[in-house]
Coordinates of C-alpha atoms in Angstrom, one line a residue:
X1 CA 18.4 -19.8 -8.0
X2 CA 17.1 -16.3 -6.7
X3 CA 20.4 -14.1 -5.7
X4 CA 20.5 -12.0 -2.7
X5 CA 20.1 -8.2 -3.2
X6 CA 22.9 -6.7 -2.4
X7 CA 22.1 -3.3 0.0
X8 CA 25.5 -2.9 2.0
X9 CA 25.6 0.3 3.5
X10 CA 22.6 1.7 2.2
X11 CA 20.4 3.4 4.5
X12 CA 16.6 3.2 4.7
X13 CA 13.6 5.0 6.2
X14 CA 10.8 2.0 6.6
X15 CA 7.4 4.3 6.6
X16 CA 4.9 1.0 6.4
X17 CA 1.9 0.8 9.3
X18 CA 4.0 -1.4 12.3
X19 CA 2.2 -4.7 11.4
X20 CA 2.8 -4.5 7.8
X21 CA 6.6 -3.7 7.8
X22 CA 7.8 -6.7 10.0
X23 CA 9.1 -8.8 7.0
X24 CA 9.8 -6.3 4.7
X25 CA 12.7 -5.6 7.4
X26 CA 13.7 -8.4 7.9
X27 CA 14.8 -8.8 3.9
X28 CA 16.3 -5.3 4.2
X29 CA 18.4 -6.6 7.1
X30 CA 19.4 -10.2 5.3
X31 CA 20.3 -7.8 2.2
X32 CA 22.7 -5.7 4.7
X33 CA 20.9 -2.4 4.4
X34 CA 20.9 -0.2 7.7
X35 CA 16.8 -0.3 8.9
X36 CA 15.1 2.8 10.5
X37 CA 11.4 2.2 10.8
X38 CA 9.3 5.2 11.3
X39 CA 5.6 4.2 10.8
X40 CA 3.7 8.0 9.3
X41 CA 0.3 5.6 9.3
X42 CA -1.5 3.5 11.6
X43 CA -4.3 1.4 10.6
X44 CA -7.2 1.4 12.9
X45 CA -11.0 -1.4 12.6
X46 CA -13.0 0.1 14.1
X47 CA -15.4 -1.6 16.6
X48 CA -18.4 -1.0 14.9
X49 CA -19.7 1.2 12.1
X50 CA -24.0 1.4 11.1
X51 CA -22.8 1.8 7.3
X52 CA -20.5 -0.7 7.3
X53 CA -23.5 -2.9 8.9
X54 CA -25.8 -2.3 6.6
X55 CA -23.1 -2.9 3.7
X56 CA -22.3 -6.5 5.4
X57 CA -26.1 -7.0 4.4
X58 CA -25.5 -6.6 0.5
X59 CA -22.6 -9.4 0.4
X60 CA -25.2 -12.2 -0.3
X61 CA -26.3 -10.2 -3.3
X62 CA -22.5 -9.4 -4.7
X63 CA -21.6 -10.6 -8.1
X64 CA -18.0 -9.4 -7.6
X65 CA -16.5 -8.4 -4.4
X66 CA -13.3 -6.0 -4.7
X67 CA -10.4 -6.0 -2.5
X68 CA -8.0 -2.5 -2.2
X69 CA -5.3 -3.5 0.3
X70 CA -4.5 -6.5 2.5
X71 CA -5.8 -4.1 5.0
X72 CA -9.4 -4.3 3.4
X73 CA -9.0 -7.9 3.8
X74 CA -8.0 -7.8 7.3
X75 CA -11.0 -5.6 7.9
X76 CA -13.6 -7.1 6.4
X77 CA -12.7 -10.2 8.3
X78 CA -12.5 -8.5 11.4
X79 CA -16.4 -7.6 11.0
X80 CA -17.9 -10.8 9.5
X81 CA -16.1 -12.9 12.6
X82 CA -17.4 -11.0 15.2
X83 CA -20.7 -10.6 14.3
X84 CA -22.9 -13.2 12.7
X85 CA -21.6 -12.9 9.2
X86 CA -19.5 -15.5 7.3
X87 CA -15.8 -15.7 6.7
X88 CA -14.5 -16.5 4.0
X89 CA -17.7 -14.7 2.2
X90 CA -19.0 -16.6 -0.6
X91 CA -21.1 -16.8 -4.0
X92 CA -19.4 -13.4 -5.3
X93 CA -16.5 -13.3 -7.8
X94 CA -13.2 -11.9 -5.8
X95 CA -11.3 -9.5 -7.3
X96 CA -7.7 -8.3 -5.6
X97 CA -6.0 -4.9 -6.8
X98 CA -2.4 -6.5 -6.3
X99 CA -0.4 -9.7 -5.7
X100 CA -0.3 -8.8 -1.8
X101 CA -4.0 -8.9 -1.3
X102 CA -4.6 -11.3 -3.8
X103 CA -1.6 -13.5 -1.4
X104 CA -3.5 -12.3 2.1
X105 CA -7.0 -14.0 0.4
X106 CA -5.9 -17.2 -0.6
X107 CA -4.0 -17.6 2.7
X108 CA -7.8 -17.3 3.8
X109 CA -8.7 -19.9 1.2
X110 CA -10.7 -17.6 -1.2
X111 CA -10.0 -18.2 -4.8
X112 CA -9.4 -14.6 -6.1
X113 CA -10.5 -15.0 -9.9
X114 CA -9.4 -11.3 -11.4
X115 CA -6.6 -9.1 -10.5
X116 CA -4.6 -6.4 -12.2
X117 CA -3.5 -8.0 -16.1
X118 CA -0.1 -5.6 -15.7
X119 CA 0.3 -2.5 -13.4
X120 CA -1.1 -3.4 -10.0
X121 CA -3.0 -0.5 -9.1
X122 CA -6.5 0.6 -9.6
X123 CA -5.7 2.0 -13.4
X124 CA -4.2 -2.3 -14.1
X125 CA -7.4 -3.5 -12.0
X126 CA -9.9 -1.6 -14.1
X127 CA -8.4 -2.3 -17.3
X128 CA -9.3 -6.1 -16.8
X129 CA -12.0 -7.8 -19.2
X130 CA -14.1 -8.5 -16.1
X131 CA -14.2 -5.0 -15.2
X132 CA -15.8 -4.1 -17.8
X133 CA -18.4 -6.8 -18.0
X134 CA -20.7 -4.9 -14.9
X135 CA -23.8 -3.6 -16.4
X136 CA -26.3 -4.4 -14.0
X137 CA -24.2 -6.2 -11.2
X138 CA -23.6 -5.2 -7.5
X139 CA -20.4 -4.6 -7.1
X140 CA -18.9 -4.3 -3.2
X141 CA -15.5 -2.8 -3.3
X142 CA -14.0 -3.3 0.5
X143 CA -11.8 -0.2 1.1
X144 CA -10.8 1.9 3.8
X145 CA -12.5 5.7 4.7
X146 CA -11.0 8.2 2.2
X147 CA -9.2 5.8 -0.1
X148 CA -9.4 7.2 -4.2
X149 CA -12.9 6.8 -5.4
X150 CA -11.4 5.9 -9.0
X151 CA -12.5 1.8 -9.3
X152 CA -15.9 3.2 -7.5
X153 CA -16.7 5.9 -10.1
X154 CA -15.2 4.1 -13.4
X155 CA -17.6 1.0 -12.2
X156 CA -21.0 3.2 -11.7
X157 CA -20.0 4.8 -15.2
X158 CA -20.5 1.4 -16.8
X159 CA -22.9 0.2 -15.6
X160 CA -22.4 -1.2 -12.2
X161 CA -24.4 -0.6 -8.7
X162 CA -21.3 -0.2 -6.4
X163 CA -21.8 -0.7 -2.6
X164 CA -18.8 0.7 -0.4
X165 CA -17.2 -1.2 2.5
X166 CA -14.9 1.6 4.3
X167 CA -13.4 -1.4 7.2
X168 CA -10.7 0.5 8.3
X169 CA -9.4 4.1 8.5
X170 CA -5.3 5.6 8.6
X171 CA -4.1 7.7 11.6
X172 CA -0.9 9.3 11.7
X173 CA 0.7 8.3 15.0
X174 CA 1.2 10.2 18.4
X175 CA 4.7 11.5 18.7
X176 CA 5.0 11.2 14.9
X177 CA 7.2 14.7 14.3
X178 CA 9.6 13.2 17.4
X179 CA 9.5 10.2 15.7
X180 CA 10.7 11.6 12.5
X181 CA 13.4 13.9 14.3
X182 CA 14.9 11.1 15.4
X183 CA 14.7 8.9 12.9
X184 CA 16.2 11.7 10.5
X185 CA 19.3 12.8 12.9
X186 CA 20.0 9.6 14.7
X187 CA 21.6 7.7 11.9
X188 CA 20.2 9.8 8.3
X189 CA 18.8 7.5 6.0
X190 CA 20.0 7.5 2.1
X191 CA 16.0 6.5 1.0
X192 CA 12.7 6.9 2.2
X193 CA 10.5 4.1 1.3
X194 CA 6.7 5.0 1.1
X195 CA 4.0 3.3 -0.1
X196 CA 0.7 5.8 -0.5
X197 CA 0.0 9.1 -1.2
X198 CA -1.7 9.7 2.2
X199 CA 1.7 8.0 3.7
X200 CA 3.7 10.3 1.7
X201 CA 1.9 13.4 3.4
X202 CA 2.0 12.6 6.7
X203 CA 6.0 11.8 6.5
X204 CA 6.2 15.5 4.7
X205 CA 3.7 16.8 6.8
X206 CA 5.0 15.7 10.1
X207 CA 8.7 16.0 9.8
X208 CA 10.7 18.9 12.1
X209 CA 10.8 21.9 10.0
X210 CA 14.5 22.1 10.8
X211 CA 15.0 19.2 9.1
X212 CA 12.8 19.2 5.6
X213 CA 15.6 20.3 3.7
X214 CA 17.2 16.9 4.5
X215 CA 14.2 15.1 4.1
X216 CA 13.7 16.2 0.1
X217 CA 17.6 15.5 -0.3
X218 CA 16.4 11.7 0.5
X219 CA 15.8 9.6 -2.6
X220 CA 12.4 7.7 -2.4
X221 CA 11.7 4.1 -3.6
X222 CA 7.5 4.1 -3.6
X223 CA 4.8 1.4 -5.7
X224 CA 3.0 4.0 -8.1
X225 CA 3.5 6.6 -10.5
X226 CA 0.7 8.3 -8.6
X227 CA 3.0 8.8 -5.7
X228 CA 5.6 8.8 -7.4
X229 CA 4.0 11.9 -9.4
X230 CA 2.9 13.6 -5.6
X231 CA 6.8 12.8 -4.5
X232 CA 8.1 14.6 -7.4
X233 CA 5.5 17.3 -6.6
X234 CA 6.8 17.9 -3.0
X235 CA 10.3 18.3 -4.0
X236 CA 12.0 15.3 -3.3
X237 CA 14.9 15.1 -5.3
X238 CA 17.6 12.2 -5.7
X239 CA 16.0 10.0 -7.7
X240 CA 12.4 8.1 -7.5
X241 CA 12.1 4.4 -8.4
X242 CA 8.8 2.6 -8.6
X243 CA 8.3 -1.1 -7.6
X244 CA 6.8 -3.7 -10.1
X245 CA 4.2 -4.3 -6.9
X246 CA 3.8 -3.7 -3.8
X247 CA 5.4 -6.8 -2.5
X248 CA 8.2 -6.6 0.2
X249 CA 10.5 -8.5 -2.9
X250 CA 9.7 -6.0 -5.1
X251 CA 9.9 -3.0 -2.8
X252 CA 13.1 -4.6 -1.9
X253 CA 14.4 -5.1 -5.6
X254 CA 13.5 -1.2 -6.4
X255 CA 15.5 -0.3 -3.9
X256 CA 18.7 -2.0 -4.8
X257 CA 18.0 -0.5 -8.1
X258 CA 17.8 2.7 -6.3
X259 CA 21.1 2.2 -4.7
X260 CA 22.6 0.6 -7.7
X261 CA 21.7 4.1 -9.8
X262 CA 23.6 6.1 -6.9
X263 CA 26.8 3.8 -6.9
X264 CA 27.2 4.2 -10.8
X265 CA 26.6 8.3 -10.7
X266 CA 29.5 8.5 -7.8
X267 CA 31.5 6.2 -9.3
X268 CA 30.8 8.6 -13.0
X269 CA 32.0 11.7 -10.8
X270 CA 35.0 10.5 -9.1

């Protein structure tokens, strides 16, 4: 029987893109933890794109097609459906760099056959058998435009011919520093939850520099060492806790161990 985190009274800054934060909410709210969403990136398809075109053309030649984000999957689906391509693509391996993609694919009814063996990032992805079993194959890792080259680079260096797939971009929103303000005065959150590096700069980035003091006061519940690392880097400064994944239950169990950590250090002080 799975028991129900227990949140009550904590406070939380959402960051997630709009679409992707709906349920992670609602889990926050059934746990009793006080929701302010603040999106710092939106995800935009673009209509059309001459390179992503002519890497649509290389997808019948793929022996292992990469997926980076649910967004990637989103995108690439956007593209084959409206022009003449086919969706669900097939004849290539499918490889997913976390349980939430790997989820969002076989909700589309693709069978993803290699994913991350432990830590579900590019590091766990690339550490897989399969991964390093490329010499000689065309690899198209679906992506979005200045996403970390890593999986791209490590793949070439063994062997691989890696095509690119950029199918959608991040935007940091209009009215984002208002946004923040508010969010940040209204009712001030406890924890920030953030889920990329580019994320993480756009909340420091775009935050009222009246209030960046309070922002680095905020602990910050993220799903990487990598931003984790950057967090740690920008001064935040009441604890970091990484998620297992990048799953709303996990995101959602790091953060009552978040909260959990801050109950037992008041309780230690009173």
């Amino acid at each position: 029987m799975t028991v129900q985190p227990d949140l009550q009274g904590l406070r939380v800054l959402v960051t997630r893109p709009q679409a992707q934060a709906d349920g992670l909410c609602e889990r926050l709210t059934a746990a009793a933890a006080r929701v302010t969403r603040v999106p710092v990136i939106d995800i935009r398809f673009p209509d059309a794109d001459p390179a992503i075109e002519a890497g649509l053309e290389q997808l019948d030649q793929a022996d292992l097609l990469i997926f980076t984000s649910v967004n990637a999957v989103e995108g690439l689906k956007r593209f084959l459906t409206r022009g003449s391509g086919t969706w669900p693509p097939t004849g290539a391996e499918v490889a997913a760099i976390g349980a939430a993609t790997a989820q969002r694919l076989e909700a589309e009814g693709i069978t993803v056959g290699v994913r991350p063996m432990a830590l579900y990032n590019s590091e766990g992805l690339l550490a897989h058998p399969r991964l390093h079993q490329v010499g000689g194959q065309r690899v198209v890792l679906v992506a979005g435009v200045s996403g970390r080259e890593l999986i791209a680079d490590t793949l070439a260096e063994r062997g691989a011919d890696v095509v690119k797939l950029e199918v959608y971009q991040r935007e940091r929103p209009p009215g984002l520093a208002a946004a923040l303000g508010a969010g940040l005065s209204v009712e001030p959150p406890d924890v920030v939850l953030v889920t990329s590096v580019d994320s993480l700069e756009s909340l420091v980035e775009s935050t009222p520099p009246e209030q960046k003091a309070a922002l680095l006061k905020l602990g910050v519940v993220t799903v990487s060492a990598r931003v984790a690392r950057a967090a740690r880097e920008q001064g935040f400064s009441a604890g970091i806790v990484v998620a297992d994944e990048a799953s709303d239950e996990a995101l959602v169990t790091a953060l009552e161990r978040w909260w959990k950590r801050q109950q037992t250090a008041q309780a230690d002080a009173v």
